[in-house]
Short mmCIF file of C-alpha atoms in Angstrom, two decimals:
data_model
loop_
_atom_site.label_atom_id
_atom_site.label_comp_id
_atom_site.label_asym_id
_atom_site.label_seq_id
_atom_site.Cartn_x
_atom_site.Cartn_y
_atom_site.Cartn_z
CA MET A 1 119.11 151.89 55.38
CA VAL A 2 116.58 149.61 57.11
CA ILE A 3 113.83 148.28 54.86
CA ARG A 4 110.60 149.51 56.46
CA GLY A 5 108.83 146.27 55.70
CA THR A 6 111.18 144.31 57.94
CA GLN A 7 110.49 146.45 60.98
CA LEU A 8 108.24 145.02 63.68
CA ASP A 9 106.17 146.88 66.26
CA GLY A 10 103.84 144.41 67.91
CA VAL A 11 103.66 141.77 70.63
CA ALA A 12 105.81 138.65 70.26
CA LEU A 13 105.95 135.27 71.96
CA VAL A 14 109.15 133.26 71.53
CA VAL A 15 108.96 129.69 72.80
CA GLY A 16 112.27 128.06 73.65
CA SER A 17 113.98 131.42 74.07
CA GLY A 18 116.18 130.67 77.05
CA ARG A 19 119.15 130.00 74.80
CA GLY A 20 120.19 129.00 71.29
CA ILE A 21 118.16 129.84 68.19
CA GLY A 22 115.10 130.90 70.19
CA GLN A 23 117.09 133.34 72.28
CA GLN A 24 118.80 134.88 69.26
CA ALA A 25 115.50 135.07 67.39
CA ALA A 26 114.03 137.04 70.29
CA PHE A 27 117.04 139.37 70.31
CA SER A 28 116.58 139.91 66.57
CA LEU A 29 112.92 140.76 67.16
CA ALA A 30 113.95 143.29 69.79
CA GLU A 31 116.39 144.88 67.34
CA ALA A 32 113.66 144.96 64.68
CA GLY A 33 111.35 147.03 66.87
CA ALA A 34 109.03 144.61 68.66
CA ARG A 35 107.13 146.40 71.43
CA VAL A 36 106.77 143.35 73.69
CA ILE A 37 108.57 140.01 73.79
CA VAL A 38 107.54 137.18 76.09
CA PHE A 39 110.44 134.78 76.61
CA ALA A 40 108.88 131.35 77.19
CA ASP A 41 111.02 128.40 78.19
CA MET A 42 111.03 125.37 80.45
CA ASN A 43 114.07 126.84 82.21
CA THR A 44 112.85 129.83 84.19
CA GLU A 45 116.36 131.03 84.99
CA THR A 46 117.56 131.25 81.38
CA ALA A 47 114.27 132.75 80.18
CA THR A 48 114.46 135.45 82.84
CA ALA A 49 118.10 136.24 82.02
CA SER A 50 117.38 136.37 78.28
CA ALA A 51 114.40 138.67 78.81
CA GLU A 52 116.60 141.05 80.76
CA GLU A 53 119.47 140.89 78.25
CA SER A 54 117.10 141.68 75.38
CA LYS A 55 116.64 145.21 76.71
CA GLN A 56 120.11 146.17 75.50
CA TYR A 57 119.15 145.26 71.91
CA ALA A 58 115.66 146.76 71.84
CA THR A 59 114.98 149.70 69.52
CA ASN A 60 111.35 150.39 70.42
CA PRO A 61 111.19 153.09 73.12
CA GLU A 62 108.12 151.35 74.58
CA TYR A 63 109.85 147.96 74.74
CA GLN A 64 108.84 145.49 77.44
CA SER A 65 110.11 141.98 78.07
CA THR A 66 109.01 139.29 80.46
CA HIS A 67 109.29 135.52 80.89
CA PHE A 68 106.91 132.59 81.15
CA THR A 69 107.76 129.07 82.29
CA VAL A 70 106.28 126.42 80.02
CA ASN A 71 106.58 122.75 79.16
CA VAL A 72 105.54 122.51 75.50
CA THR A 73 104.30 118.94 75.94
CA ASP A 74 101.67 120.10 78.45
CA GLN A 75 98.48 121.16 76.67
CA ASP A 76 97.15 123.19 79.60
CA GLY A 77 100.52 124.86 80.15
CA VAL A 78 100.78 125.91 76.50
CA GLN A 79 97.26 127.33 76.58
CA ALA A 80 98.06 129.21 79.79
CA MET A 81 101.13 130.69 78.10
CA VAL A 82 99.16 132.08 75.16
CA ASP A 83 96.38 133.29 77.46
CA PHE A 84 98.99 135.13 79.53
CA VAL A 85 100.27 137.00 76.48
CA VAL A 86 96.82 138.04 75.26
CA GLU A 87 95.46 138.98 78.69
CA LYS A 88 98.53 141.00 79.68
CA PHE A 89 99.34 142.68 76.36
CA GLY A 90 96.06 142.65 74.44
CA ARG A 91 97.04 140.57 71.40
CA LEU A 92 99.63 138.24 69.88
CA ASP A 93 101.16 139.53 66.66
CA TYR A 94 104.20 137.28 66.27
CA ALA A 95 104.99 133.78 67.54
CA VAL A 96 108.23 131.86 67.18
CA ASN A 97 108.33 128.19 68.17
CA ALA A 98 111.91 127.11 68.79
CA ALA A 99 111.63 124.56 71.60
CA GLY A 100 113.03 121.15 70.72
CA VAL A 101 115.54 118.41 71.40
CA ASP A 102 117.93 116.22 69.44
CA ASN A 103 117.61 112.46 69.76
CA GLY A 104 121.11 112.41 71.27
CA LEU A 105 122.13 109.23 69.47
CA HIS A 106 123.54 108.08 66.15
CA THR A 107 121.63 104.83 65.73
CA PRO A 108 120.62 102.84 62.64
CA PHE A 109 116.85 103.06 62.18
CA ALA A 110 116.25 99.36 62.93
CA ASP A 111 117.97 99.84 66.30
CA THR A 112 115.93 102.89 67.32
CA ASP A 113 115.00 102.93 71.00
CA ILE A 114 111.23 103.37 71.19
CA ASP A 115 111.32 105.37 74.43
CA ASN A 116 113.80 107.79 72.90
CA PHE A 117 111.69 107.98 69.74
CA ASP A 118 108.54 108.77 71.73
CA ARG A 119 110.34 111.43 73.78
CA VAL A 120 111.64 113.23 70.69
CA GLN A 121 108.24 113.15 68.94
CA THR A 122 106.45 114.36 72.06
CA ILE A 123 108.70 117.38 72.54
CA ASN A 124 109.38 118.32 68.92
CA ALA A 125 106.21 117.38 67.03
CA ARG A 126 103.49 117.41 69.71
CA GLY A 127 105.04 120.47 71.34
CA MET A 128 105.00 122.44 68.09
CA PHE A 129 101.47 121.28 67.32
CA LEU A 130 100.21 122.45 70.71
CA CYS A 131 101.95 125.82 70.42
CA CYS A 132 100.71 126.49 66.89
CA ARG A 133 97.17 125.44 67.73
CA ALA A 134 96.95 127.78 70.72
CA GLU A 135 98.67 130.66 68.90
CA ALA A 136 96.49 130.42 65.80
CA ALA A 137 93.35 130.21 67.94
CA ALA A 138 94.32 133.45 69.69
CA MET A 139 95.30 135.24 66.49
CA ARG A 140 92.05 134.46 64.67
CA LYS A 141 90.10 136.39 67.35
CA GLN A 142 91.99 139.66 66.96
CA THR A 143 91.68 142.46 64.43
CA SER A 144 93.74 142.49 61.26
CA ARG A 145 96.55 145.00 60.75
CA THR A 146 97.65 147.02 57.73
CA PHE A 147 100.97 148.19 56.36
CA THR A 148 101.66 151.06 54.00
CA SER A 149 104.49 150.60 51.51
CA ARG A 150 105.54 152.62 48.48
CA THR A 151 102.90 150.78 46.42
CA GLY A 152 100.02 151.45 48.80
CA THR A 153 98.31 150.07 51.89
CA ARG A 154 97.71 146.34 52.28
CA ASP A 155 96.23 144.01 54.86
CA ILE A 156 98.99 142.04 56.61
CA GLY A 157 96.67 139.81 58.59
CA ARG A 158 95.99 138.99 62.20
CA GLY A 159 99.30 137.37 63.09
CA ALA A 160 102.36 135.48 61.92
CA ILE A 161 104.02 132.33 63.21
CA VAL A 162 107.49 130.99 62.45
CA ASN A 163 108.48 127.46 63.42
CA VAL A 164 112.11 126.46 63.81
CA CYS A 165 112.41 123.22 61.87
CA SER A 166 115.60 121.82 60.35
CA ALA A 167 117.32 120.81 57.15
CA ASN A 168 116.32 117.38 58.44
CA SER A 169 112.75 118.40 57.60
CA PHE A 170 113.77 117.91 53.96
CA ALA A 171 116.21 115.01 54.11
CA GLY A 172 117.60 112.45 56.49
CA LEU A 173 120.91 112.26 58.30
CA PRO A 174 122.25 108.74 58.91
CA GLY A 175 121.66 107.62 62.47
CA LYS A 176 119.25 110.48 63.29
CA GLY A 177 115.95 108.74 62.58
CA SER A 178 113.96 109.95 65.59
CA TYR A 179 115.00 113.56 65.07
CA THR A 180 114.43 113.47 61.30
CA VAL A 181 110.93 112.02 61.69
CA SER A 182 110.04 114.70 64.23
CA LYS A 183 111.29 117.52 62.03
CA HIS A 184 109.36 116.24 59.02
CA ALA A 185 106.28 116.34 61.26
CA CYS A 186 107.10 119.92 62.27
CA MET A 187 107.17 120.97 58.63
CA ALA A 188 103.77 119.33 58.13
CA VAL A 189 102.40 121.29 61.09
CA THR A 190 103.70 124.48 59.48
CA LYS A 191 101.99 123.72 56.18
CA MET A 192 98.66 122.85 57.76
CA VAL A 193 98.50 125.93 59.98
CA GLY A 194 99.27 128.17 57.01
CA LEU A 195 96.82 126.31 54.76
CA ASP A 196 93.91 126.14 57.18
CA HIS A 197 94.17 129.69 58.51
CA SER A 198 95.42 131.75 55.57
CA ALA A 199 91.92 133.08 54.85
CA GLU A 200 91.72 134.26 58.47
CA GLY A 201 94.84 136.35 58.04
CA ILE A 202 97.28 134.05 59.80
CA ARG A 203 100.60 133.12 58.26
CA CYS A 204 102.77 130.21 59.38
CA ASN A 205 106.22 129.54 57.93
CA ALA A 206 109.33 127.67 58.96
CA VAL A 207 113.07 128.18 58.94
CA CYS A 208 114.99 124.98 58.28
CA PRO A 209 118.67 125.48 59.07
CA ILE A 210 121.43 122.95 58.80
CA TRP A 211 123.98 122.99 61.63
CA VAL A 212 123.74 126.13 63.78
CA ARG A 213 126.17 127.26 66.45
CA THR A 214 124.13 126.74 69.61
CA PRO A 215 124.64 125.04 72.98
CA LEU A 216 122.93 121.99 71.44
CA LEU A 217 125.63 121.78 68.76
CA ASP A 218 128.34 122.31 71.37
CA VAL A 219 127.09 119.23 73.21
CA GLU A 220 127.05 117.27 69.96
CA LEU A 221 130.61 118.31 69.10
CA GLU A 222 131.79 117.29 72.55
CA ARG A 223 130.07 113.92 72.27
CA ASN A 224 131.17 113.32 68.69
CA PRO A 225 134.22 115.35 67.50
CA GLN A 226 133.79 113.85 64.03
CA VAL A 227 130.81 116.17 63.53
CA ARG A 228 133.14 119.16 63.18
CA ALA A 229 135.00 117.46 60.34
CA GLU A 230 131.66 116.54 58.78
CA ILE A 231 130.49 120.17 58.90
CA GLU A 232 133.64 121.38 57.19
CA ALA A 233 133.43 118.63 54.57
CA VAL A 234 129.74 119.03 53.73
CA ILE A 235 129.10 122.78 53.92
CA PRO A 236 130.70 124.73 51.04
CA ILE A 237 131.55 127.72 53.27
CA LYS A 238 132.92 125.30 55.89
CA ARG A 239 131.07 126.58 58.93
CA ALA A 240 127.83 126.21 60.78
CA ALA A 241 125.29 129.02 60.63
CA GLU A 242 125.40 131.63 63.36
CA SER A 243 122.24 131.71 65.46
CA ASP A 244 121.67 135.40 64.69
CA GLU A 245 121.65 134.58 60.97
CA VAL A 246 118.70 132.32 61.67
CA GLY A 247 117.14 134.94 63.95
CA ASP A 248 117.29 137.63 61.29
CA THR A 249 115.64 135.29 58.77
CA ILE A 250 112.85 134.72 61.27
CA VAL A 251 112.33 138.48 61.52
CA TYR A 252 111.87 138.65 57.75
CA LEU A 253 109.27 135.87 57.76
CA LEU A 254 107.31 137.59 60.54
CA SER A 255 107.50 141.02 58.94
CA PRO A 256 105.23 142.86 56.48
CA SER A 257 107.88 142.25 53.81
CA ALA A 258 106.85 138.57 53.87
CA SER A 259 103.09 139.19 53.98
CA TYR A 260 102.61 137.06 50.82
CA VAL A 261 104.72 134.16 52.16
CA ASN A 262 102.68 131.44 53.84
CA ALA A 263 102.96 127.69 54.56
CA THR A 264 106.53 127.81 53.29
CA SER A 265 109.64 126.20 54.76
CA LEU A 266 112.80 128.17 54.06
CA LEU A 267 115.96 126.09 53.86
CA LEU A 268 119.10 127.67 55.35
CA ASP A 269 121.89 125.35 54.28
CA ALA A 270 124.58 127.43 52.51
CA ALA A 271 123.96 125.50 49.25
CA VAL A 272 124.47 122.01 50.70
CA THR A 273 121.40 120.54 49.02
CA ALA A 274 122.25 122.20 45.69
CA THR A 275 125.04 119.69 45.15
CA LEU A 276 125.01 115.96 44.49
CA ARG A 277 127.71 114.36 46.61
CA PHE A 278 129.09 110.91 45.93
CA HIS A 279 131.19 109.23 48.59
#
């Protein structure tokens, strides 16, 4: 039986949904009943293909999907993306921000390349800041919604945002300084959006997974085969998370079931951080 509180029925924007976690999050939203999903990505081709594929997972008979090409580092482009959603579909109920990059290197912090550092911060931290700012600004202008559960009817706010952060938002990984710094910043963005706009009925939370099976991880495994051995050694269940496991968690955080959850970062690490490890 599906828990009613985890069903969605509104308009969603998923940024970075051409592939990987963002794509699977959007597919999970379609399965959960979203009426509209806008697939936003820098890669028009993958966003278009993902929007079309989502139709086979959708459960809402009124389901619509479309794509929008965006560079999350471009302030005007991000604003145009949010304006497109609101103007075309009337409101923005759910936003997922999953665009991001790895730093692509395993480098001691003192040897960090400043150009690489700036690139990672610009895409990951600035990009998430711009998306959240535009999304929250749109949500605060719309009417609040209600949900009726077995205990009564409650206000569930004007909108919900979920940011895709990382286990590196909580702790460092040797040689991944640029990425770790950016993901700590993303968690701070999440907290501040939730804190500053809670009274306006806007929730902002984050999912913070450890390794996830995505094209990004595939590239990492190809570049550094030792990562596979590290995953099996570090994670008690000896595998990376599946991207749909992350997507389904995102659905929960967006849903009425999580209407009391705000400014929280949910760690998805299969108990890795529950154990002290001595090498």
